[in-house]
Short mmCIF file of N, CA and C in Angstrom, two decimals:
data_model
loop_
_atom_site.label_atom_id
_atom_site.label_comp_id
_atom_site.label_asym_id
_atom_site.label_seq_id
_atom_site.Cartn_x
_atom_site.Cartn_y
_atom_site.Cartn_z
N UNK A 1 30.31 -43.45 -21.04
CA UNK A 1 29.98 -42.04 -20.90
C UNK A 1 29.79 -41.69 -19.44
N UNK A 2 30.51 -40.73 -19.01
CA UNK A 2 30.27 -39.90 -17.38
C UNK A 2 28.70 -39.21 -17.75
N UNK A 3 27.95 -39.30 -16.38
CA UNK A 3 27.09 -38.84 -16.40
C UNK A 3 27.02 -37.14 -16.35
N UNK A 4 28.25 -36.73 -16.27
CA UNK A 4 28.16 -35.39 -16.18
C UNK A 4 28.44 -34.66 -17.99
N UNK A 5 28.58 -35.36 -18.78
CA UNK A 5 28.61 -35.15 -19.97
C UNK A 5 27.52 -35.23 -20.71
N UNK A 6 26.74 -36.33 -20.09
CA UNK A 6 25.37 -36.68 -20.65
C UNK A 6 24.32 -35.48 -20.27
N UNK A 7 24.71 -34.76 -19.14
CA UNK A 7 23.24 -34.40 -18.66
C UNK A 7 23.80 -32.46 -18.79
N UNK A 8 25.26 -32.18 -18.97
CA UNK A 8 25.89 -31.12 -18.44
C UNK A 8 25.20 -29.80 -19.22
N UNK A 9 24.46 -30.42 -20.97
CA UNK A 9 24.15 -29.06 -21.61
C UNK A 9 23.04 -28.62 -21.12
N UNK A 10 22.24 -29.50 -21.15
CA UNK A 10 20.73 -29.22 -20.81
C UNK A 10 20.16 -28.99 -19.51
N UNK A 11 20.89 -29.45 -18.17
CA UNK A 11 20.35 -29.12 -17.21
C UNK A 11 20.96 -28.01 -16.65
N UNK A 12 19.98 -27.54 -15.64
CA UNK A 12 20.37 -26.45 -14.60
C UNK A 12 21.07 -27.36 -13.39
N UNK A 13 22.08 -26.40 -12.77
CA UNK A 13 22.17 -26.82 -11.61
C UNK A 13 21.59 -26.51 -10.22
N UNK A 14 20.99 -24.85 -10.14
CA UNK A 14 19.57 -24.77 -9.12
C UNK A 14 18.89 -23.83 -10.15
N UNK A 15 17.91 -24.42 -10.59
CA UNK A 15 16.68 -23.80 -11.51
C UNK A 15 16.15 -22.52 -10.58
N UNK A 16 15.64 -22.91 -9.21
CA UNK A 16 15.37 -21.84 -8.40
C UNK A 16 13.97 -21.55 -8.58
N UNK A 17 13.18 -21.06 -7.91
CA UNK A 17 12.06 -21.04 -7.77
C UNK A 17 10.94 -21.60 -9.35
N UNK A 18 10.32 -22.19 -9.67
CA UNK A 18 9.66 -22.22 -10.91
C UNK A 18 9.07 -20.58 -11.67
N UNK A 19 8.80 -19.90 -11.02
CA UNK A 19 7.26 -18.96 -11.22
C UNK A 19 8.03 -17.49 -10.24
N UNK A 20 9.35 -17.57 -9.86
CA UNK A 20 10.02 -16.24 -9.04
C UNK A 20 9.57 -16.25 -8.03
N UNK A 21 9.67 -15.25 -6.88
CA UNK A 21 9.36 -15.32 -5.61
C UNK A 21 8.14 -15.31 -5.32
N UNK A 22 6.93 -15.03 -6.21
CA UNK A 22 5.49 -15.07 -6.43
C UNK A 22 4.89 -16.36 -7.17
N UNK A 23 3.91 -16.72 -6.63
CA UNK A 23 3.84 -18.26 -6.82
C UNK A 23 2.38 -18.27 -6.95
N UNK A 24 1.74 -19.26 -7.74
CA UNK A 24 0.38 -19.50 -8.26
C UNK A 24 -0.83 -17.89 -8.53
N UNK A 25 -1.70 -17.69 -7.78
CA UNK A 25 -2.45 -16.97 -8.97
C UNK A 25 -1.64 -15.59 -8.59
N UNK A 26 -0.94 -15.13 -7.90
CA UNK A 26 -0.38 -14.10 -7.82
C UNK A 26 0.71 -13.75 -8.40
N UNK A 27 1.06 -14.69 -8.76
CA UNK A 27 2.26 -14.59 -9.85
C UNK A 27 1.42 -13.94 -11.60
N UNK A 28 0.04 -14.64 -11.75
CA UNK A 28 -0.24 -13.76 -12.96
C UNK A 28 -0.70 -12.48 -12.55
N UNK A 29 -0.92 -11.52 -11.51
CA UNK A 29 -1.84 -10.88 -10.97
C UNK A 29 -0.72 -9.41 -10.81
N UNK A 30 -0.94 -8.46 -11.51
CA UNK A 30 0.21 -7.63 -11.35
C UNK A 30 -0.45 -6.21 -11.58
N UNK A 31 -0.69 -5.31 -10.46
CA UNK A 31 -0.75 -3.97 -10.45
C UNK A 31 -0.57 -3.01 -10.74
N UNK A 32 0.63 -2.68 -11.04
CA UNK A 32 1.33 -1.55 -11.44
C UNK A 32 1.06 -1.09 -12.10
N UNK A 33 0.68 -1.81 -13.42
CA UNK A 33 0.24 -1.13 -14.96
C UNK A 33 -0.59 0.06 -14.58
N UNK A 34 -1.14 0.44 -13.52
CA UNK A 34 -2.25 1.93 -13.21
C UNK A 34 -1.51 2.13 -12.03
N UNK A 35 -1.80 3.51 -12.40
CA UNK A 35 -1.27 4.47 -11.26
C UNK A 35 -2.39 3.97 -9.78
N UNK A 36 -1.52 4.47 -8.95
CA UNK A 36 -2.27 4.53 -7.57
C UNK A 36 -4.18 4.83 -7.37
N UNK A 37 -3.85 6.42 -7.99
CA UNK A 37 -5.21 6.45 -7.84
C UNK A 37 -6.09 5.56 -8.95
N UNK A 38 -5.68 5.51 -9.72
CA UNK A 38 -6.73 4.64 -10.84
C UNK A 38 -7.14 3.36 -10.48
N UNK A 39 -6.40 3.02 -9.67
CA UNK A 39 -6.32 1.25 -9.12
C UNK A 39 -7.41 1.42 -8.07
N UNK A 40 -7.08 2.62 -7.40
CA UNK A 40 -8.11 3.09 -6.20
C UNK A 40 -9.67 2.77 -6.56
N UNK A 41 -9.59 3.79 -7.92
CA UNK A 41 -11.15 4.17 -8.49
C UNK A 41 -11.87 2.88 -8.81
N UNK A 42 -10.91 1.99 -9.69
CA UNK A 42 -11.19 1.23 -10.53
C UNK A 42 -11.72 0.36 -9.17
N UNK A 43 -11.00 -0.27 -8.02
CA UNK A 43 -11.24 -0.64 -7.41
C UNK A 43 -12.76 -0.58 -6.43
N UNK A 44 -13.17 0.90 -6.18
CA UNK A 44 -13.94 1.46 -5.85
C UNK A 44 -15.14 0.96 -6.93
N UNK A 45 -14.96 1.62 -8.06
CA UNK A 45 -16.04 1.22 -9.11
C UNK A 45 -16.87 -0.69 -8.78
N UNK A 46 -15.86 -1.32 -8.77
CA UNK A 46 -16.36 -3.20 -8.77
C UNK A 46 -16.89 -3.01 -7.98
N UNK A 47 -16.58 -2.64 -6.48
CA UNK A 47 -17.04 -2.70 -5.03
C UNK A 47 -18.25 -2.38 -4.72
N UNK A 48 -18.69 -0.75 -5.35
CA UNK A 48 -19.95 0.12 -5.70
C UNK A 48 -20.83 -0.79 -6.43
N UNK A 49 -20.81 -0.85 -7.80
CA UNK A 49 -21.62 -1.17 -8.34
C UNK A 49 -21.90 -2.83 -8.13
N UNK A 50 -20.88 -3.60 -7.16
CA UNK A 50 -21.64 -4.98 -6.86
C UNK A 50 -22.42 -5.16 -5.72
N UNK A 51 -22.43 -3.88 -5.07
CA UNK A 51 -23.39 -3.76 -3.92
C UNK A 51 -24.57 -3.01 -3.96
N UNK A 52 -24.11 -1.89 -5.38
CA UNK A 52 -25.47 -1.90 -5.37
C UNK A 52 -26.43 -2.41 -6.08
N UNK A 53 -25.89 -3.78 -7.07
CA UNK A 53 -26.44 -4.79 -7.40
C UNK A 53 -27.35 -5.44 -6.36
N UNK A 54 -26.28 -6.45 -5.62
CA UNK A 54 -26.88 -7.20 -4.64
C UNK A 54 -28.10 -6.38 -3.70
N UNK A 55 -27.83 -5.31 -3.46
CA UNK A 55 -28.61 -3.86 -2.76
C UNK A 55 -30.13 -4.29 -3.34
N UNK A 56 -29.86 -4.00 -4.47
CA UNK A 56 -31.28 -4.20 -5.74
C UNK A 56 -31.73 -5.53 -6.03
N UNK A 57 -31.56 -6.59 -5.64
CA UNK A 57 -31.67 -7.68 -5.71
C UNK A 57 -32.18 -8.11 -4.44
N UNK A 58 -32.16 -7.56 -3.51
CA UNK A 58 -32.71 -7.83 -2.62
C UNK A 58 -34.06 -7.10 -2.21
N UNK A 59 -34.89 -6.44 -2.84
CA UNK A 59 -35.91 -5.64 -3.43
C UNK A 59 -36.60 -6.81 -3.67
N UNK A 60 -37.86 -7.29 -2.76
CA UNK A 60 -38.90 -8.07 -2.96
C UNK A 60 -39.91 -7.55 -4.06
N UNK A 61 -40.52 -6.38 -3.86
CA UNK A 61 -41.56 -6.36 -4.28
C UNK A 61 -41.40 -4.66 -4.73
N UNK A 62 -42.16 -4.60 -5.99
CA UNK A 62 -41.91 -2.71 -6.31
C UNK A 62 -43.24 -2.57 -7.22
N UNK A 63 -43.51 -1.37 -6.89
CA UNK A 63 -45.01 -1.00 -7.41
C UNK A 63 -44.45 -0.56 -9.08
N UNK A 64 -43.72 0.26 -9.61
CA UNK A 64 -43.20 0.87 -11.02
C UNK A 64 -42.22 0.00 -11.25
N UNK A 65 -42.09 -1.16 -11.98
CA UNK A 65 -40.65 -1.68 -11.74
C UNK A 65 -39.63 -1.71 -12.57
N UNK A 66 -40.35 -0.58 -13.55
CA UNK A 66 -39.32 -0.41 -15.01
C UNK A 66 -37.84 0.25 -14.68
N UNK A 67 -38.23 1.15 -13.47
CA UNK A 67 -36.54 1.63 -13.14
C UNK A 67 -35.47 0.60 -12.49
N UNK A 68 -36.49 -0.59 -11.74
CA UNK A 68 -35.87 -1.33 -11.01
C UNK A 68 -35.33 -2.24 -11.65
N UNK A 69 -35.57 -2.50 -12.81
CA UNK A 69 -34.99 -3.53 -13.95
C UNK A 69 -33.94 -3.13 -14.33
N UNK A 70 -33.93 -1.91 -14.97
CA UNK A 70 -33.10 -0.93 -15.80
C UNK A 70 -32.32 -0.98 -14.77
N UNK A 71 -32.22 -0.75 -13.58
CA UNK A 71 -30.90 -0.27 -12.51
C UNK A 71 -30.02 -1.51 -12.30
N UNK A 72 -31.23 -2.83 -12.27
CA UNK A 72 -30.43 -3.53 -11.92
C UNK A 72 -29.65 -4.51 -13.52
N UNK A 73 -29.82 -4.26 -14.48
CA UNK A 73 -29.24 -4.61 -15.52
C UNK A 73 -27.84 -3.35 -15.72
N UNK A 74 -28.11 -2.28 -15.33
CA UNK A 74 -27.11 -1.88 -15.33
C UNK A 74 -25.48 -1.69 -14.47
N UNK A 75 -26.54 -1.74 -13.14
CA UNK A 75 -25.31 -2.24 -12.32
C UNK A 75 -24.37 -3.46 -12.28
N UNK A 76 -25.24 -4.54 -12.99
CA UNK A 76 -24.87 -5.95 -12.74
C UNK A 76 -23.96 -5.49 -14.60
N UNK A 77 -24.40 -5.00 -15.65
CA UNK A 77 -23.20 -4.76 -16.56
C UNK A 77 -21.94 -3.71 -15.66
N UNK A 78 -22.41 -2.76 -15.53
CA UNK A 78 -21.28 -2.06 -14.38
C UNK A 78 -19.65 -2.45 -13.47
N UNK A 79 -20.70 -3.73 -12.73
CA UNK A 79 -19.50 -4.28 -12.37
C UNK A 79 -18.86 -5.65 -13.26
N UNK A 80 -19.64 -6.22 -14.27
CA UNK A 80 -18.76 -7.24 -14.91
C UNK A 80 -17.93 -6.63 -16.02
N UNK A 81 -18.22 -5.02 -16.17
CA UNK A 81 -17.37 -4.46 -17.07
C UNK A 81 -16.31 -3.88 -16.42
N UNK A 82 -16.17 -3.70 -15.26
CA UNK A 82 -15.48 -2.83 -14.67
C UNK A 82 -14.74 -3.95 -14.16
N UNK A 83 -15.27 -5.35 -13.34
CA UNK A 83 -14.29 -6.55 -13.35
C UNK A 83 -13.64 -6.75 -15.01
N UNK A 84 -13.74 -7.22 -15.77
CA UNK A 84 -13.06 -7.09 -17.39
C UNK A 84 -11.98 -6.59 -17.27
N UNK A 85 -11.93 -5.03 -17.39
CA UNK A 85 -10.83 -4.27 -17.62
C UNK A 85 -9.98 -4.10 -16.65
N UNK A 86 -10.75 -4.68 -15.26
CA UNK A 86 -9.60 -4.52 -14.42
C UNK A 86 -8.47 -5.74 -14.52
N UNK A 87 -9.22 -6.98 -14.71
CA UNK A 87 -8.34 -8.59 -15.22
C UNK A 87 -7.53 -7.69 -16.47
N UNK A 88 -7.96 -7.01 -17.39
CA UNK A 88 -6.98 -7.16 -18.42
C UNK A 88 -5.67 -6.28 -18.06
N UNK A 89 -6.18 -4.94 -17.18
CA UNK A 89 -4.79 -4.76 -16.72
C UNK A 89 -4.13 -5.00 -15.59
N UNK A 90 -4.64 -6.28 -14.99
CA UNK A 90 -3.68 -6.83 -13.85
C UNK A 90 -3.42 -8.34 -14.37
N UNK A 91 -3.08 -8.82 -15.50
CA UNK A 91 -3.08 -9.86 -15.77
C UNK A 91 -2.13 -10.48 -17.33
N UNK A 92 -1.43 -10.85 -17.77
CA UNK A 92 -0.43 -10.80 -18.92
C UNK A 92 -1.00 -10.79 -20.16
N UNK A 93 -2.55 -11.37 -19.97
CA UNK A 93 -3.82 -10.14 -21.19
C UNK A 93 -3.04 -9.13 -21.86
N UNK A 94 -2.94 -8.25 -20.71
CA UNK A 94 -2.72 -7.12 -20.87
C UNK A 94 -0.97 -6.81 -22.04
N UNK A 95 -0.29 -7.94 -22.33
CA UNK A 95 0.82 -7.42 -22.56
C UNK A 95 0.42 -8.41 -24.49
N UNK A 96 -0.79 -9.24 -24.79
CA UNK A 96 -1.16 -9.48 -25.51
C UNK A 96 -1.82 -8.81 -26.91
N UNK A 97 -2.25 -8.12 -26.21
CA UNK A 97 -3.30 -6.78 -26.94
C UNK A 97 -2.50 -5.63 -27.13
N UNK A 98 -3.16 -5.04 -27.93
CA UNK A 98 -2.41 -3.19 -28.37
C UNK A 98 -3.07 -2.88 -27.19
N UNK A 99 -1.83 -2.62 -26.67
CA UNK A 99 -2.22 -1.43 -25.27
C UNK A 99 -2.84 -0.51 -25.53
N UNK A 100 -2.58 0.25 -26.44
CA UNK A 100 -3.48 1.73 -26.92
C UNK A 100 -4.78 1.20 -26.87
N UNK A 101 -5.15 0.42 -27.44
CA UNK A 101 -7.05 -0.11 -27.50
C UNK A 101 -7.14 -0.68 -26.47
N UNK A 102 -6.36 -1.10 -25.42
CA UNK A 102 -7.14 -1.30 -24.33
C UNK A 102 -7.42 0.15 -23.74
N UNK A 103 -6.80 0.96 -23.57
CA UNK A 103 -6.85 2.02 -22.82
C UNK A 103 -8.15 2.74 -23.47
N UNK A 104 -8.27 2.89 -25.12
CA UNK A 104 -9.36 3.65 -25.88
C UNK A 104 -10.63 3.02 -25.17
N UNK A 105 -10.50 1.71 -25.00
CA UNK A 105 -11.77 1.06 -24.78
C UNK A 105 -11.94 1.44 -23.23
N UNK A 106 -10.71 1.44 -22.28
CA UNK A 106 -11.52 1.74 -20.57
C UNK A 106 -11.89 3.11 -21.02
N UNK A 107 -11.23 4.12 -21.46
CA UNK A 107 -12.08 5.10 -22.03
C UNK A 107 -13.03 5.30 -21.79
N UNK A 108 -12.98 5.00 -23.09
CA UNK A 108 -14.65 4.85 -23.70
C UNK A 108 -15.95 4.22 -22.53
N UNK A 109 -15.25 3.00 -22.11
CA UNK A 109 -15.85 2.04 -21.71
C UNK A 109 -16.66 2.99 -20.44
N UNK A 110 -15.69 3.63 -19.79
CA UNK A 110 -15.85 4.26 -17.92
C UNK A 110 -16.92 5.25 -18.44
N UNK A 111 -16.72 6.28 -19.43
CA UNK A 111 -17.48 7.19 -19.76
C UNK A 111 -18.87 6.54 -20.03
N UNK A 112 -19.34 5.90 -20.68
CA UNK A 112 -20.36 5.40 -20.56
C UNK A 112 -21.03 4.46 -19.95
N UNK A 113 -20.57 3.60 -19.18
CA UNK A 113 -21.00 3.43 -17.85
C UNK A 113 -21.43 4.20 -16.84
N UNK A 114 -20.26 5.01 -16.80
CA UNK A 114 -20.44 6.10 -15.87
C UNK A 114 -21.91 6.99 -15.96
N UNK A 115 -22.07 7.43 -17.18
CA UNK A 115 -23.48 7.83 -17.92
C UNK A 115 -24.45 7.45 -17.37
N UNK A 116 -24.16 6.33 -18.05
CA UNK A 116 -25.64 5.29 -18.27
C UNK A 116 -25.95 4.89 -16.62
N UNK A 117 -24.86 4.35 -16.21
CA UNK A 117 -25.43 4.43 -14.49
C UNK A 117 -25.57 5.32 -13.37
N UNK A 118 -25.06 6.34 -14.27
CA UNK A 118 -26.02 7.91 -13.30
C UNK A 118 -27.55 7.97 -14.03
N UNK A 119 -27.57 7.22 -15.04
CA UNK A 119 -29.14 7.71 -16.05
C UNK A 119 -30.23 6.78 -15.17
N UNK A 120 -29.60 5.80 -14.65
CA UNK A 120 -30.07 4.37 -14.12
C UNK A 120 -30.43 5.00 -12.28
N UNK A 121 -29.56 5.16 -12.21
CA UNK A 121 -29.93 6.19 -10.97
C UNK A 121 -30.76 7.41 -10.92
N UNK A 122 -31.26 7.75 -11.73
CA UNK A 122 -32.41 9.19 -11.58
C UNK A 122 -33.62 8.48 -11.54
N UNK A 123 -33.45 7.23 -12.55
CA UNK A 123 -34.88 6.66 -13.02
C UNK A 123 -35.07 5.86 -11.94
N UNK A 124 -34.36 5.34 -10.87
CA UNK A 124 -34.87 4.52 -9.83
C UNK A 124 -35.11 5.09 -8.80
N UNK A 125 -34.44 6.51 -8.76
CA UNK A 125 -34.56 7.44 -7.73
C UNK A 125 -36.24 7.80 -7.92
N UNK A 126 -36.61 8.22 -9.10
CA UNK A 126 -38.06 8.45 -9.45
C UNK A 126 -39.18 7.22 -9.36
N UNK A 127 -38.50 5.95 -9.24
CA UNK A 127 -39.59 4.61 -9.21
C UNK A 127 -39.57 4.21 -8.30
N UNK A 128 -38.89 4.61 -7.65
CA UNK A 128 -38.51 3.58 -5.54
C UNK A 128 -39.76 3.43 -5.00
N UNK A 129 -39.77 2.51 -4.18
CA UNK A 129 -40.68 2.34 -3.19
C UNK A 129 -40.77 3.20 -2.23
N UNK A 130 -39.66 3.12 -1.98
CA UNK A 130 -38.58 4.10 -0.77
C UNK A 130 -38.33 2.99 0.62
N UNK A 131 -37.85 1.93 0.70
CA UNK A 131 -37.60 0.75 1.33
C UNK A 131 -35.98 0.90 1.36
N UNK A 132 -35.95 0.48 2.54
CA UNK A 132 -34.40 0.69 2.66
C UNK A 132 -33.19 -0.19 1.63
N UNK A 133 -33.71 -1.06 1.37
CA UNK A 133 -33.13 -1.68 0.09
C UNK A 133 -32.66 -1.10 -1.05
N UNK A 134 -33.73 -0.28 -1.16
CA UNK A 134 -33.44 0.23 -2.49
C UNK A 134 -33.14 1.53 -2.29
N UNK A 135 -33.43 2.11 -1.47
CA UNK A 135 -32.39 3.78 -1.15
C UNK A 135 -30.65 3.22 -1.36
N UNK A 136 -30.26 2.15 -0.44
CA UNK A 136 -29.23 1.60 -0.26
C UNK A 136 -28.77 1.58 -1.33
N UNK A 137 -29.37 0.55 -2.36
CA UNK A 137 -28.78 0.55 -3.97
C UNK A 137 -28.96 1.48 -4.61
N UNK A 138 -29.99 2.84 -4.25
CA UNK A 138 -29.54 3.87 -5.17
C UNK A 138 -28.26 5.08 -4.59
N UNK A 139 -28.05 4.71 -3.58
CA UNK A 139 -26.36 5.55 -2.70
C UNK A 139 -25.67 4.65 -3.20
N UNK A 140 -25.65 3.56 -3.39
CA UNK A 140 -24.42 2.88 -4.07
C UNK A 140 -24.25 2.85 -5.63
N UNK A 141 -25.75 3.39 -6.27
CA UNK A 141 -25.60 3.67 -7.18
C UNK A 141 -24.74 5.36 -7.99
N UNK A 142 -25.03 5.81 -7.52
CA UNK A 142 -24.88 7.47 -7.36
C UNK A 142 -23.47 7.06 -7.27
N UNK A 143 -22.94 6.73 -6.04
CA UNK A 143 -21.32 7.07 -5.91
C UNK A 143 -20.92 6.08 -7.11
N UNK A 144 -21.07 5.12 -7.17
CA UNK A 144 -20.33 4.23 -8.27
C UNK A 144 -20.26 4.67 -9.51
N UNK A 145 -21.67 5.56 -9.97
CA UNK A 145 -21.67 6.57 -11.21
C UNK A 145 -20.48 7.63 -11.27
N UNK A 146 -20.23 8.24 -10.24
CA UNK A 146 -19.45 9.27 -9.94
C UNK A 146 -18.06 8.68 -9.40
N UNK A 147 -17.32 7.66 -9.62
CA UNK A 147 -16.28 6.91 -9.51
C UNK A 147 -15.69 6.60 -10.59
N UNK A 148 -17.51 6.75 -11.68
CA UNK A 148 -16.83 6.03 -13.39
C UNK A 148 -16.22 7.36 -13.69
N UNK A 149 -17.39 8.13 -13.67
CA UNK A 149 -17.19 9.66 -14.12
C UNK A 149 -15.78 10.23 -13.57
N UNK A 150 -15.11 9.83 -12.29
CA UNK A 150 -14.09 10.41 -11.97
C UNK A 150 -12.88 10.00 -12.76
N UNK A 151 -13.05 8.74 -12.57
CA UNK A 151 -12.16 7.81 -13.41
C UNK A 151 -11.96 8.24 -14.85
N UNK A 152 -13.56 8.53 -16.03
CA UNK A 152 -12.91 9.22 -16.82
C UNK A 152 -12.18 10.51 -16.69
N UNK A 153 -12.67 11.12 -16.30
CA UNK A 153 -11.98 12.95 -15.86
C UNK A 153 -10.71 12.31 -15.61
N UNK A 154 -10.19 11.57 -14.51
CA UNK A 154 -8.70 11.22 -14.73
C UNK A 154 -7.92 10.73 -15.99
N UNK A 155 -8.54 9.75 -16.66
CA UNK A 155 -8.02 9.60 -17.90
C UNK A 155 -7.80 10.68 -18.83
N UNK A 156 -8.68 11.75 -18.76
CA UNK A 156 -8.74 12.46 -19.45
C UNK A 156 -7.67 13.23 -19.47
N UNK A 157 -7.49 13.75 -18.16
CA UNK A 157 -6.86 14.76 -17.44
C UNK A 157 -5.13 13.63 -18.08
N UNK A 158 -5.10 12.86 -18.23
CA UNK A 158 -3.40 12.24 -18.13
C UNK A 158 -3.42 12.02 -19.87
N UNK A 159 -4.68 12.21 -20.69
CA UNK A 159 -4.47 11.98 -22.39
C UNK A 159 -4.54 13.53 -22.58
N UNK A 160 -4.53 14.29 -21.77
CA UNK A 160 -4.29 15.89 -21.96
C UNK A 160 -2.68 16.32 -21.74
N UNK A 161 -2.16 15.68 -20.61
CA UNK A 161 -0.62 15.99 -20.30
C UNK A 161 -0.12 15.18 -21.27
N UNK A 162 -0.05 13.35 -22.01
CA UNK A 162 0.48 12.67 -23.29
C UNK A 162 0.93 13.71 -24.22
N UNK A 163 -0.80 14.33 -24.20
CA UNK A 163 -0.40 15.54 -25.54
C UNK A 163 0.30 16.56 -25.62
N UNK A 164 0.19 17.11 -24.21
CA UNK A 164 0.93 18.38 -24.33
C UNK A 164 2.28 18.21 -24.40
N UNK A 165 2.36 17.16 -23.49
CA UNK A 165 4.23 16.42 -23.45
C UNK A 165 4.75 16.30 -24.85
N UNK A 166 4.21 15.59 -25.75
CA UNK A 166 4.24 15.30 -27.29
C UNK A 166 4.77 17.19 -28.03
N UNK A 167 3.73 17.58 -28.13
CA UNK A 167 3.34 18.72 -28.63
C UNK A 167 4.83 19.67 -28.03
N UNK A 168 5.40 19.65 -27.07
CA UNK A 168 6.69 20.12 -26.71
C UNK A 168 7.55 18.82 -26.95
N UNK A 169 7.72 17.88 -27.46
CA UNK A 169 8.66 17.31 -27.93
C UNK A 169 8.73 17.84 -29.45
N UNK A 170 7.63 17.74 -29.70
CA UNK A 170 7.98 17.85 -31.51
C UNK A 170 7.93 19.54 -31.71
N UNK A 171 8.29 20.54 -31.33
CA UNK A 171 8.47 21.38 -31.05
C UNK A 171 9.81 21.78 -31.18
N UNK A 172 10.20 21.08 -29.72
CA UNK A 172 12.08 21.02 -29.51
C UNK A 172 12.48 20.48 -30.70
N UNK A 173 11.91 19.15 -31.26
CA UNK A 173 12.59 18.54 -32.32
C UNK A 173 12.43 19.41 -33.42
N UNK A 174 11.67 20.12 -33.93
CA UNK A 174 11.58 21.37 -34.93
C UNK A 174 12.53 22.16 -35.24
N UNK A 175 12.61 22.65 -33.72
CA UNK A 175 13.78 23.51 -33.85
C UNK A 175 14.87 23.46 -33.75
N UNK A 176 15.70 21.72 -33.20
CA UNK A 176 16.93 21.64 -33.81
C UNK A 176 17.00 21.32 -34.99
N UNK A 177 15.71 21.28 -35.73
CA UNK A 177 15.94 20.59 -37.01
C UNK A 177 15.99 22.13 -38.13
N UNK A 178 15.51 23.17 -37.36
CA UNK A 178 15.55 24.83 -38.19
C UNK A 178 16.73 25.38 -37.87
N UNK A 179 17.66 25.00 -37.01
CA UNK A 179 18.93 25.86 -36.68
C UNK A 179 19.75 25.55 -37.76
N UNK A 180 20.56 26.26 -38.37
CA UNK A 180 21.72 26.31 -38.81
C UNK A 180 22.45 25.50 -38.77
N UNK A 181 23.43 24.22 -39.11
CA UNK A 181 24.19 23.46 -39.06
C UNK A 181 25.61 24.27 -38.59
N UNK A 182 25.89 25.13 -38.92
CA UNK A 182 27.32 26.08 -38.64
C UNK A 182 27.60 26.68 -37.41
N UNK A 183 26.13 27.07 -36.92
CA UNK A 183 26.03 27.72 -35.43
C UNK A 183 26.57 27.25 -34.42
#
C-alpha cells in the first residue's frame, strides 16, 4: 500500500489555523451580539457598580449601618449580575439558550437592578457618615443605577420599533392577502 492511499481520505493537507485567526480566550469572546451603545452601557454598568462596591468596602466604621449593608449587597449583586449577562452574550452560551429568554431576562433583569440600586442609593444617601468613601460609593452608586435604568429605556425603546416593524409587516401581508387575485 502507497502511503498516499492510506492516509488520502482522512487527512487535510493545510488544516490552517486550529481556532481561525483568533486564538485562545478570544476566540470564545465575541461582541457583536449588542449594538454599540448597549455594549457601552452594559460595560459602564460592571465598571460602576464594582467600584462602587469596592468604594463601600472600604468604609471602616458607620454609625446607622443598615443602609451600608443593603448598598453593599446590592452593588456586589449589581455587578455579578451585570458580569452574567454580559458572559452570556459575548460568549457561545449565548447561541445555546432561547435567545428570546435571554433577552426577557436582561430585561427584566436591568430594570430591577436598576430599581433596587437607585432604592440602595437613597437609603445610604440617608445613613452616610459623610466620609469620603462612602460619598464616593454613593456617586458610583447613582450613576450605575441610572446606566441600568438607561439600558432598560434602550431595550425598551428597540422592543417598541420589533413591534411596530412586525405590526407593518402583517399589515402589508393582509393586504396582499385582501386584493383580488384578477387585479
Amino acid at each position: 500500500m502507497e502511503n498516499g492511499a492510506v492516509y488520502s481520505p482522512t487527512t487535510e493537507e493545510d488544516p490552517g489555523p486550529a481556532r481561525g485567526p483568533r486564538s485562545g480566550l478570544a476566540a470564545y469572546c465575541f461582541l457583536g451580539r449588542l449594538p454599540l451603545l448597549r455594549r457601552v452601557l452594559k460595560g459602564l454598568q460592571l465598571l460602576l457598580s464594582l467600584l462602587a462596591f469596592i468604594c463601600e468596602e472600604v468604609v471602616s466604621q458607620c454609625t446607622l449601618c443598615g443602609g451600608l449593608y443593603f448598598f453593599e449587597f446590592v452593588s456586589c449583586s449589581a455587578f455579578l449580575l451585570s458580569l452574567l449577562i454580559l458572559i452570556v452574550y459575548c460568549t457561545p452560551f449565548y447561541e445555546r439558550v432561547d435567545t428570546t429568554k435571554v433577552k426577557s431576562s436582561d430585561f427584566y433583569i436591568t430594570l430591577g437592578t436598576g430599581c433596587v440600586f437607585l432604592l440602595a442609593s437613597i437609603i445610604f444617601v440617608s445613613t452616610h457618615d459623610r466620609t469620603s468613601a462612602e460619598i464616593a460609593a454613593i456617586v458610583f452608586g447613582f450613576i450605575a443605577s441610572f446606566m441600568f435604568l438607561l439600558d432598560f429605556v434602550t431595550m425598551l425603546y428597540e422592543k417598541r420599533q420589533e413591534s411596530q416593524l412586525r405590526k407593518s409587516e402583517n399589515t402589508t401581508r393582509a393586504e396582499a392577502l385582501t386584493e383580488p387575485l384578477n387585479a
